Every structure is written in C-alpha cells, then in structure tokens.
Short mmCIF file of C-alpha atoms in Angstrom, two decimals:
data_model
loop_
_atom_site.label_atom_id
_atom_site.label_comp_id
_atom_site.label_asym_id
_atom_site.label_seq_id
_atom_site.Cartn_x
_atom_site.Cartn_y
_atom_site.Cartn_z
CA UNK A 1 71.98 58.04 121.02
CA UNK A 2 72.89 58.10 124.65
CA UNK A 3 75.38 60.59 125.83
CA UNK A 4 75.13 59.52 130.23
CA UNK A 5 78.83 57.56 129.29
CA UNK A 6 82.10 59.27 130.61
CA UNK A 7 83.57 59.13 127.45
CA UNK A 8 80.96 60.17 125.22
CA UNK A 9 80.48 63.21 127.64
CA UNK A 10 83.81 63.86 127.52
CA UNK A 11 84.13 63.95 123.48
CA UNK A 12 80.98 66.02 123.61
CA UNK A 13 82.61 68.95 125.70
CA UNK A 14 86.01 68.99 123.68
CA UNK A 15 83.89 69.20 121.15
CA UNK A 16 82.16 72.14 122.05
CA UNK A 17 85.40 73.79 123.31
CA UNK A 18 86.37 73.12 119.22
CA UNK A 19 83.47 74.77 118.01
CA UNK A 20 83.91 78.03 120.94
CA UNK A 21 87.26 77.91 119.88
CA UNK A 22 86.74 77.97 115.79
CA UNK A 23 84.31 80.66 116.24
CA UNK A 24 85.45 82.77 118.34
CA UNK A 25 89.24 82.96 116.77
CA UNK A 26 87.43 84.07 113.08
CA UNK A 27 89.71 82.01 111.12
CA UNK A 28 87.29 79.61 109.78
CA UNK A 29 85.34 83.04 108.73
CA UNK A 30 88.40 84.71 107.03
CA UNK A 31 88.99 81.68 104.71
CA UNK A 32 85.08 81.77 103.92
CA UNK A 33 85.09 85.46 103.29
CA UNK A 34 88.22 84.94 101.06
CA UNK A 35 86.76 82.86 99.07
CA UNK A 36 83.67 84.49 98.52
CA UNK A 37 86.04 88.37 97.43
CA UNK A 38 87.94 85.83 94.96
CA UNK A 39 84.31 84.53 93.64
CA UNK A 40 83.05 88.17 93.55
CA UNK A 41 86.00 89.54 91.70
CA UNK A 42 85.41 86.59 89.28
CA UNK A 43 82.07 87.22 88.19
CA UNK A 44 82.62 90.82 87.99
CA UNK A 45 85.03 90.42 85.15
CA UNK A 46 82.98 88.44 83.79
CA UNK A 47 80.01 90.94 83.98
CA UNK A 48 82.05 93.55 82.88
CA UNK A 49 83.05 91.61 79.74
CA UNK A 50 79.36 91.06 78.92
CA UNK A 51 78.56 94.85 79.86
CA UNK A 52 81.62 96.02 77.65
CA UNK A 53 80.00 93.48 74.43
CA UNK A 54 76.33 95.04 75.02
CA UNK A 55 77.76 98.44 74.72
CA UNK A 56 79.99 97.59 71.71
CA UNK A 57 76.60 95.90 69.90
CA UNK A 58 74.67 98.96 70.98
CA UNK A 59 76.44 101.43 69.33
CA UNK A 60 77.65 99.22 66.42
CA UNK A 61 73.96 98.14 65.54
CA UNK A 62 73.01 101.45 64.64
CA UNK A 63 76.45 101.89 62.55
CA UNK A 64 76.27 102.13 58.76
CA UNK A 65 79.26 102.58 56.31
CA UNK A 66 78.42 104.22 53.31
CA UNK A 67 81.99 102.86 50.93
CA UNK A 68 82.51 102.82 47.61
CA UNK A 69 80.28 100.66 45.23
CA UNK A 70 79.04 99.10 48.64
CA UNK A 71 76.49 100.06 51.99
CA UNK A 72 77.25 97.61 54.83
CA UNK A 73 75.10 97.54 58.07
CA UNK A 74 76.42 95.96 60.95
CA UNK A 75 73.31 95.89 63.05
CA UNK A 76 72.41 92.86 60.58
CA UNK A 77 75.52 91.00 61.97
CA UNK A 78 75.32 91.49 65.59
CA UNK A 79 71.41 91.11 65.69
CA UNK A 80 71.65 87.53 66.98
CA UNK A 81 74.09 89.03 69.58
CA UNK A 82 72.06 91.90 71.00
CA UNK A 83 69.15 90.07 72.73
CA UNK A 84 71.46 87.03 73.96
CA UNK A 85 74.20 89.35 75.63
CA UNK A 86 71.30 91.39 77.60
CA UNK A 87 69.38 88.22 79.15
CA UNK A 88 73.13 87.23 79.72
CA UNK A 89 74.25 90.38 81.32
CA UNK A 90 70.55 90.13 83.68
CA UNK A 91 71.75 86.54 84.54
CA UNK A 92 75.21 87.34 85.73
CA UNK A 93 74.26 90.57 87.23
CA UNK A 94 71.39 87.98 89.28
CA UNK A 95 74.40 85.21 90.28
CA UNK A 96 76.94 88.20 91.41
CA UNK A 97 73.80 89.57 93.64
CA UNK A 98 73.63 85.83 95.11
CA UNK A 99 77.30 85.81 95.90
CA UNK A 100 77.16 89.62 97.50
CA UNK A 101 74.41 88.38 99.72
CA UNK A 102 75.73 85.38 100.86
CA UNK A 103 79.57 87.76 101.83
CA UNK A 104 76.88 89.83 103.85
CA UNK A 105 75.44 86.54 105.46
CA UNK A 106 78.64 85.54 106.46
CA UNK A 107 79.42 88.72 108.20
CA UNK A 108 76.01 88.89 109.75
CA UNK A 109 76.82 85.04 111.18
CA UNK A 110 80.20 85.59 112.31
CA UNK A 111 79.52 89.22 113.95
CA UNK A 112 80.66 89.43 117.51
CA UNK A 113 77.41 89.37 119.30
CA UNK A 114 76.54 86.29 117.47
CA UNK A 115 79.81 84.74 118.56
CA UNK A 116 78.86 85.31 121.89
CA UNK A 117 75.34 83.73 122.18
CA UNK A 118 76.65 80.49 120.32
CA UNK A 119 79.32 80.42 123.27
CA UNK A 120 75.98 80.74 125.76
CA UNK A 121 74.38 77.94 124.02
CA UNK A 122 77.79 75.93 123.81
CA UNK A 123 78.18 76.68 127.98
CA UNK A 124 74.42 75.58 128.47
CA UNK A 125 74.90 72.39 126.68
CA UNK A 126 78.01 71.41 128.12
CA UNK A 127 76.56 71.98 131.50
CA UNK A 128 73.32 70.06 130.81
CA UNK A 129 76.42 67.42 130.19
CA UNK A 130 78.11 67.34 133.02
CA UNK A 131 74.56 67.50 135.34
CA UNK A 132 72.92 64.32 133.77
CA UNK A 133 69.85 66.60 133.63
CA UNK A 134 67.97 64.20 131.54
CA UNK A 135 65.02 66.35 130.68
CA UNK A 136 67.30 69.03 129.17
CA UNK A 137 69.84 67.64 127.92
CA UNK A 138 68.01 66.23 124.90
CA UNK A 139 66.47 70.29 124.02
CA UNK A 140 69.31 71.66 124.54
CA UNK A 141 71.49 69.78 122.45
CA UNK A 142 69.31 69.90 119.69
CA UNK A 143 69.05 73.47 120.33
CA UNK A 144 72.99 73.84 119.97
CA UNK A 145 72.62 71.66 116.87
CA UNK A 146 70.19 74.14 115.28
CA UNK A 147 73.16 77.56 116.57
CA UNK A 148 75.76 75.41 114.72
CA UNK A 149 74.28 74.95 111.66
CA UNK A 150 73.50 78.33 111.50
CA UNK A 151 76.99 79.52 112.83
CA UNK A 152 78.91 77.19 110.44
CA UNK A 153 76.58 76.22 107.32
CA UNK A 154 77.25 78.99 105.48
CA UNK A 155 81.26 79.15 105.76
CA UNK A 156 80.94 75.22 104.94
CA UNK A 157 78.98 76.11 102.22
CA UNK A 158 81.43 78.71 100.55
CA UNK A 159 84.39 76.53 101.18
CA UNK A 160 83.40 73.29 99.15
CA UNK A 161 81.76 75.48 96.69
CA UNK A 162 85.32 76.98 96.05
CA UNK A 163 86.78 73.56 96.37
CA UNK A 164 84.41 72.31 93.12
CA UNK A 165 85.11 75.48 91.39
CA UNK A 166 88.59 74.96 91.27
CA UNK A 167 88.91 71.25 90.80
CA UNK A 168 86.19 70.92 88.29
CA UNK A 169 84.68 74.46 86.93
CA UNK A 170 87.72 77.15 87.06
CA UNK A 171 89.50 76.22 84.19
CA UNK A 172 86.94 75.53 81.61
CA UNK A 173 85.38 78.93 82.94
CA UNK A 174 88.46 80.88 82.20
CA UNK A 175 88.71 79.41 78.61
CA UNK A 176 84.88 80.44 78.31
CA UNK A 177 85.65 83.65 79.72
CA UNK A 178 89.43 84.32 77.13
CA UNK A 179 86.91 83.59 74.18
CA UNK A 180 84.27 86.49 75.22
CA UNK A 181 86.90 88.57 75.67
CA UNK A 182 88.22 87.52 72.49
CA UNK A 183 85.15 88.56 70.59
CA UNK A 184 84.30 91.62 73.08
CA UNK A 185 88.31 92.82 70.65
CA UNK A 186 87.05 91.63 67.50
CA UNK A 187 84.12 94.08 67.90
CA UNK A 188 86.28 96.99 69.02
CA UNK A 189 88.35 96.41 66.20
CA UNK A 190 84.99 96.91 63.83
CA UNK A 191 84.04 99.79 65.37
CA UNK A 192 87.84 101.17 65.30
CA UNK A 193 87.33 100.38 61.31
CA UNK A 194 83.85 101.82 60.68
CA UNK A 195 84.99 105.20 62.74
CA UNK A 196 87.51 105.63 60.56
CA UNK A 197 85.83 107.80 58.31
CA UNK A 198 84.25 110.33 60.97
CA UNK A 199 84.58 114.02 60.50
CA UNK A 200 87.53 115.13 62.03
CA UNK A 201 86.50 117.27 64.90
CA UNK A 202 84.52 114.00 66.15
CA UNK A 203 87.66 112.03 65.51
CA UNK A 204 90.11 114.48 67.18
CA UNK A 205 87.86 114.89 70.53
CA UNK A 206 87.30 110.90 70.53
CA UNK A 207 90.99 110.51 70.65
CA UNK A 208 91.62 113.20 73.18
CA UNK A 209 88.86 111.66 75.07
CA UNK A 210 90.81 108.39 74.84
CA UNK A 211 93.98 109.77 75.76
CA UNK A 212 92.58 111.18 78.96
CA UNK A 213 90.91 107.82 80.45
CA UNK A 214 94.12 106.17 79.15
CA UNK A 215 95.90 108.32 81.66
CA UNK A 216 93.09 108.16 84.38
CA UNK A 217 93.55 103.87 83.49
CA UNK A 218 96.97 104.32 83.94
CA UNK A 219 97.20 105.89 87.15
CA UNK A 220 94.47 104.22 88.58
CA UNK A 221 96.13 101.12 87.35
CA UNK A 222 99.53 102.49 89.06
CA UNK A 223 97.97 103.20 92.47
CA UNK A 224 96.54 99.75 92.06
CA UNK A 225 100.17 98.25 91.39
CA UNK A 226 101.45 100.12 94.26
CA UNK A 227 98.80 98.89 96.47
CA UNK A 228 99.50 95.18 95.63
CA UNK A 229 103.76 95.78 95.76
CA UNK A 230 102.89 96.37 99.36
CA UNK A 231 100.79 93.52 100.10
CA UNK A 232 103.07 91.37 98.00
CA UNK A 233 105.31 92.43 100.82
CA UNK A 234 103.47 91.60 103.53
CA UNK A 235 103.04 88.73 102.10
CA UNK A 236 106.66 87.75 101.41
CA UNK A 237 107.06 88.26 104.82
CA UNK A 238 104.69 86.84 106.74
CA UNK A 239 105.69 83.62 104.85
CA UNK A 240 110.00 84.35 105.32
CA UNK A 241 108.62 84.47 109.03
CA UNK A 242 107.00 81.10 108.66
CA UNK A 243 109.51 79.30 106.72
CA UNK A 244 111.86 80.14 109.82
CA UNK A 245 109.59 77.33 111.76
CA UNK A 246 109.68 74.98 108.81
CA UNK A 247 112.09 71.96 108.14
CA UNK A 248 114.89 72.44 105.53
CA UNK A 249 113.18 70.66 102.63
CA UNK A 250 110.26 72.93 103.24
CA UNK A 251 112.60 76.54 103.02
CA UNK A 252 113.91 74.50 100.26
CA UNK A 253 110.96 74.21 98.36
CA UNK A 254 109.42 77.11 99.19
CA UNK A 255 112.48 79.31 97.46
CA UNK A 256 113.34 77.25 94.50
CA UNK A 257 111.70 79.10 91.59
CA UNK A 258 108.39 78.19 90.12
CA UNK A 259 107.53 75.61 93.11
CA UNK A 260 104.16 74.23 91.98
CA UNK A 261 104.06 72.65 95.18
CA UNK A 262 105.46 72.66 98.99
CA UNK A 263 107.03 70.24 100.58
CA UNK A 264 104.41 67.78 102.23
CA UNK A 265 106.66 68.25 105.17
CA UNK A 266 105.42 72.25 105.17
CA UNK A 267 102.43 73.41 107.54
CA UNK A 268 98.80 74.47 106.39
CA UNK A 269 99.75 77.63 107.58
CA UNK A 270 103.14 77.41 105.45
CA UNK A 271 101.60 76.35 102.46
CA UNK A 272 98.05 78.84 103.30
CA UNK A 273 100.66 81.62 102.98
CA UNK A 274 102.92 80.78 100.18
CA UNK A 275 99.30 80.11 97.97
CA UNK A 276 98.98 83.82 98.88
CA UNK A 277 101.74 85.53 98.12
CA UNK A 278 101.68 83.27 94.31
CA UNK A 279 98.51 84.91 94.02
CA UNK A 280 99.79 88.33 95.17
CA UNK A 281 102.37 88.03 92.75
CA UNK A 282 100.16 86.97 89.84
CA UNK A 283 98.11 89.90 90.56
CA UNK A 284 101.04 91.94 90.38
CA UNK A 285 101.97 90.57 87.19
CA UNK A 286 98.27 91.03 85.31
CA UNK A 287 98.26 94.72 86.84
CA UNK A 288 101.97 95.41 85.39
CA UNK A 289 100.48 93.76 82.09
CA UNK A 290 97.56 95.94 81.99
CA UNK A 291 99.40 98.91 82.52
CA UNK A 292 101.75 98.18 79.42
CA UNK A 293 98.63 97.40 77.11
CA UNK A 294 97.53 101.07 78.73
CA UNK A 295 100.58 102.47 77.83
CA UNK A 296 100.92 101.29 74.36
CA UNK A 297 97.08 102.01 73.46
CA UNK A 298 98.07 105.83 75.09
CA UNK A 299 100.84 106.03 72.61
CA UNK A 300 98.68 104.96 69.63
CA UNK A 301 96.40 107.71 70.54
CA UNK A 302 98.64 110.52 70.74
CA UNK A 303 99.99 108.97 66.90
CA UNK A 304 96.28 108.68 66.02
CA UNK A 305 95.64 112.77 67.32
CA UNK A 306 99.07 113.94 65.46
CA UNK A 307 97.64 112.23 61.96
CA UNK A 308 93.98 113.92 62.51
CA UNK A 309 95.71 117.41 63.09
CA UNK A 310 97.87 116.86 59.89
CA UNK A 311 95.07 115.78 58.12
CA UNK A 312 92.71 118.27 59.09
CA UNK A 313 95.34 120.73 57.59
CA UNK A 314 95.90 119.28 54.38
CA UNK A 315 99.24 117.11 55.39
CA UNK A 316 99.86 113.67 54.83
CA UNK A 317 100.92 111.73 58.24
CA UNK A 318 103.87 109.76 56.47
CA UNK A 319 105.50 110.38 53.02
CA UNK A 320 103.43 107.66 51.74
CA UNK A 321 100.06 109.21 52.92
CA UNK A 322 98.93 111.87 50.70
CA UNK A 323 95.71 111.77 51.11
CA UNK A 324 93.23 110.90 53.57
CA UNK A 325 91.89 107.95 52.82
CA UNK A 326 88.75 105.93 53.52
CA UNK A 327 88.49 102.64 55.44
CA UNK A 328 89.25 99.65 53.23
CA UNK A 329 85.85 97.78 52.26
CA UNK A 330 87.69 94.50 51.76
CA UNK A 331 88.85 95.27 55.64
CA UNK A 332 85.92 96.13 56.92
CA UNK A 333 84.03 92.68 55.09
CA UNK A 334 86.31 90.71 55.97
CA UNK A 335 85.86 91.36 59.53
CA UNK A 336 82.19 91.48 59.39
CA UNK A 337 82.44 87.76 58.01
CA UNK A 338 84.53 86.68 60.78
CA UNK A 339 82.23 88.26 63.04
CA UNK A 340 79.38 86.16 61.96
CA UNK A 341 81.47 83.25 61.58
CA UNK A 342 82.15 83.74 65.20
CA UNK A 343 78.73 84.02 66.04
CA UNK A 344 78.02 80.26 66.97
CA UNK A 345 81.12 79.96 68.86
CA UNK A 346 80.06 83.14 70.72
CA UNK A 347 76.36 81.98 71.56
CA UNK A 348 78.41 78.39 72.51
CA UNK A 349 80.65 79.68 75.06
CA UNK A 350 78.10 82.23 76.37
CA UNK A 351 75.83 79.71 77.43
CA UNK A 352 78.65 77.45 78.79
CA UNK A 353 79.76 80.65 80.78
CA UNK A 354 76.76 81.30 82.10
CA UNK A 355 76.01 78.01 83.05
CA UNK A 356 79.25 77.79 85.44
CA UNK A 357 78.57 80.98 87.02
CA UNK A 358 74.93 79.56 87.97
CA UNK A 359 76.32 76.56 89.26
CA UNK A 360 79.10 77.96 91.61
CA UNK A 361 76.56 81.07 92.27
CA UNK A 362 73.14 79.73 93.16
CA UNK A 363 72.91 75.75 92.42
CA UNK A 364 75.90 74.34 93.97
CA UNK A 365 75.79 76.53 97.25
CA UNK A 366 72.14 75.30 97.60
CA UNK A 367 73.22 71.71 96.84
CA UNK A 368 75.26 71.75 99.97
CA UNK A 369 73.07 73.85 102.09
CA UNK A 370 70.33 71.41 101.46
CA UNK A 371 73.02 68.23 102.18
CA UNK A 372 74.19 69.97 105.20
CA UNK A 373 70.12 70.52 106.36
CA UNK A 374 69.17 67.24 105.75
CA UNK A 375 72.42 65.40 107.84
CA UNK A 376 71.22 68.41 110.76
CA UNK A 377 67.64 67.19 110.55
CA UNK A 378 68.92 63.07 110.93
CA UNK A 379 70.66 64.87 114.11
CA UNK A 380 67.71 66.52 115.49
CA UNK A 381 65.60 63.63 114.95
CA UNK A 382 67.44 61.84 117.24
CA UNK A 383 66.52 61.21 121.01
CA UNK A 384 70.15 61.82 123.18
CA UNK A 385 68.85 60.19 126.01
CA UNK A 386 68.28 56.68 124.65
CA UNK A 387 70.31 53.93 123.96
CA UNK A 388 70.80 52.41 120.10
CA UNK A 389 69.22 48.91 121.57
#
C-alpha cells in the first residue's frame, strides 16, 4: 500500500484528525458505556428473577402440609427445579461479571491519559506523513494501527453487540424472561397457600415483616420515581431545545403522540434524544407500575394482619368466617399440578434464557473482537511503503 501520493497523505491526516477528534470529545465512549448500563441492568433482572426462584425452591422444598385425609410434599415437585436454577443462577451471575468487566475496560480505554498518548501516536504518524520518512513511516503506522484498535475495539464491540441484541435477541429474551417471572408468582402463590396454616404469632410477625419492606419498597420505589421525573425532564428538554433546530415535519413528528418513528428529515442527535426521553418515560411508567403493585400488596397485608389479630382472639374476619379455617387441599393440588405441568416449559425457557444472555455476554462480543483482530492483523501485515504492482 503506498501512502508517498498527495492525496492518499492527505486522507490519511483527516483521518487521524477524525480519530483525535472522536476520542478526545468522549461521545463515541458515552454511547458505548450506555449501552453496556442498559445490558447490565438487563441481566440483573434477570439474575434477580433466578435468585428470587432459588430462594422460593429453597424454602418450599423443605415445606410439608399435613391436610386432611392427605400429606403433600412439595420438595418432590420442585426437585427437577432446584439443581437447574443454581447452575443457572452461576451462569448468569458469570455473563453479568463479563459485561461489568468489559464497562470497566471501557473506562480504563477511554481515561484521559490514554486519550492523550493516542493523540501522541496520531501526531507522530501524521508527521512521519508529511516528512516522507520512509523508514518510519511503515512502524509507525502500524504502531497507530495497533493504539486504535485498542482505543476503539472495545466501544465497536459493545455497539454492534447492542445492535444484534435488539434486532435479533431482545424480544425473544423478554418473552423468556415474562415466563420465569411467571413461574417465579406461581411459586409465591404455593408458598402463600402452604403458610396458611402457620401458628399465628409466625403469621402475624411475617405480615408485619411484609408490611415494613412494603413501605421501605415503596419509598425506595418513590425516591426512584422522583429521580427519573427529573431526568425525564432533562430529557424533555434537551430534546424541546433540539427540535427548535429541526424542520417542521420533524417538531411535527416528534410531538404527535405515540411517534414510533421521527421524521427522516430529523438529526441523529434529534432522534438520539427523543429515543431517550421514550425510554425515560417508559421507565417512569414501570416505576409508577411497581409502586401500585407495592401499594396494593401493602394493603393486603394490613387486611391479612387485621384477620390474624381477630383470629387469634376468637373472631371471625367477615360474617361469613367463623372459624379459622385450613388451606383448601383441592387448592393447594391443584397448584402443585400446574406447577409440575409447568415444569418443562420452565426448564425450556430457562435454557433459551440463558442461552441469549451467553451470546450477547461472552460469545457475540468475542465474535467481533476476533473479526475486528483479524481485519487489524490484514492491516499490519501490510508494507505502507510499497506499491500494489
């Protein structure tokens, strides 16, 4: 490849300017990072869920409900359950490690002093350039080849790896992900049922129990709602600010309700911003969500803590409750069997969950890493200083 022509030279050192440019103004970095806080707040959920089933198994295997005519034993049901969730829990505890480190890569990469010696290296080169100094021109471009690839590789890296995600992995994840969460309720429910019949001074400090990290929930959840109203803010206004560059049929788009879409006629940074106050807003919405399912679960609580009092005095809780009762053994079977009907559909999306998160975590990252190595080490290969003939 022979870089003595004007024009090549000339490409060469806008080129490098580029590359100064990109990495000293940290944009290029704050997408990467952004991507990789969305990834880790993705896998932690889904850790969480697995965590919150492993805990449910643990203390429901151990559970047995001595009813009328009949002895059930739940640990029989959830046996299949127990080992699979812990290997999966070790997986996805593994895959969110992988994504930490590589956030901590990227912030070692893009740190100021290495911003600054990839700008030395960028100066050298384009100064080996402009001197036709033959003899080091051809190290020290491959020597600059070797501080991009470093400097860059990694935000390339996270970038199409959240570009696959979305187009092909997101949404079959999610599904994967409902379903866990699906069965991580049917279990609470179970153990809701086979508590019923706990002494009451067990069942009265469980519920008080309850009621207080319902109220820590829900104002930790409140702070948290708080916190994003403000951002949503920001938000809003950064992109008002923005639209008041844009075209009519981009303002136009932008504020018509629901807009799936901008206008094509709207700037990356136009549609960068509205993409992030949707997702502020969504946020917003799940947080105002959770809070409600806080507040109703509080309320069943205190309802729950008035019947145990009455009960533990003798009363019945309603006119129709005379006496405590035990938990229904039709109830309780019933949900056992769909439990263990559930069980393949369980192991099924587990494995299909698991799968993704390896994929976008560790194999896909590595795929590119190793495509992005390879095209560096055709570059290096190559001797600058000779022509193609």
């Amino acid at each position: 490849m022979k870089l003595s022509s004007t024009p090549v030279k000339a490409v060469c050192i806008l080129f490098l300017i580029a590359l100064c440019t990109l990495s000293l103004s940290g944009s290029f970095d704050k997408v990467a990072d952004e991507n990789l806080d969305g990834a880790l707040a993705a896998t932690g959920a889904i850790y969480a869920t697995a965590r919150g089933i492993n805990a449910l198994v643990s203390v429901l295997q151990g559970t047995e409900l001595d009813l009328p005519f009949v002895t059930l034993t739940i640990g029989e049901v959830l046996d299949p359950v127990n080992d699979l969730i812990e290997r999966f829990s070790t997986v996805v505890l593994f895959a969110l490690g992988a994504v930490a480190a590589q956030k901590v890569l990227l912030l070692l990469v893009s740190s100021e002093i290495f911003n600054y010696i990839f700008t030395g290296i960028a100066v050298l080169t384009g100064l080996g350039l402009i001197s036709q100094n033959s003899r080091a021109l051809t190290p020290l471009v491959k020597i600059f080849l070797v501080a991009v690839f470093v400097r860059f590789a990694l935000g390339i890296v996270v970038i199409a790896n959240t570009w696959v995600d979305s187009v092909f992995l997101q949404s079959a994840e999610e599904k994967h992900h409902s379903a866990m969460q699906v069965f991580e309720g049917d279990l609470r429910s179970v153990k809701a049922l086979a508590t019923q019949g706990a002494d009451y001074s067990k069942a009265r400090e469980s519920a008080q129990k309850n009621i207080e990290n319902l109220k820590l929930s829900i104002e930790a959840s409140k702070e948290n709602h708080r916190v994003k109203v403000k951002e949503l803010g920001v938000a809003r206004s950064n992109l008002e600010q923005q639209l008041g560059k844009e075209d009519i049929a981009c303002r136009l788009s932008a504020k018509t309700p629901k807009t799936p879409v901008l206008s094509p006629s709207c700037s990356g940074t136009t549609k960068s911003l509205f993409q992030n106050q949707r997702l502020h807003a969504k946020e917003k919405t799940n947080i105002e969500e959770v809070i409600d399912e806080f507040e109703d679960a509080l309320k069943q609580q205190r309802d729950k803590l008035i019947c145990i009092n009455k009960r533990s005095q003798g009363k019945a809780c309603s006119f129709l409750d005379h006496i405590p009762k035990p938990p229904s053994t039709s109830s309780i079977q019933n949900k056992l069997e769909g439990l263990d009907n559930k069980l393949d559909d369980f192991t099924k999306n587990a494995w299909l969950l698991l799968t993704s998160v390896l994929l976008k975590s560790v194999a896909i990252p590595l795929l590119f890493f190793y495509a992005l190595l390879k095209c560096t080490g055709l570059i290096w290969r190559s001797d600058f200083e000779k022509s193609p003939g």
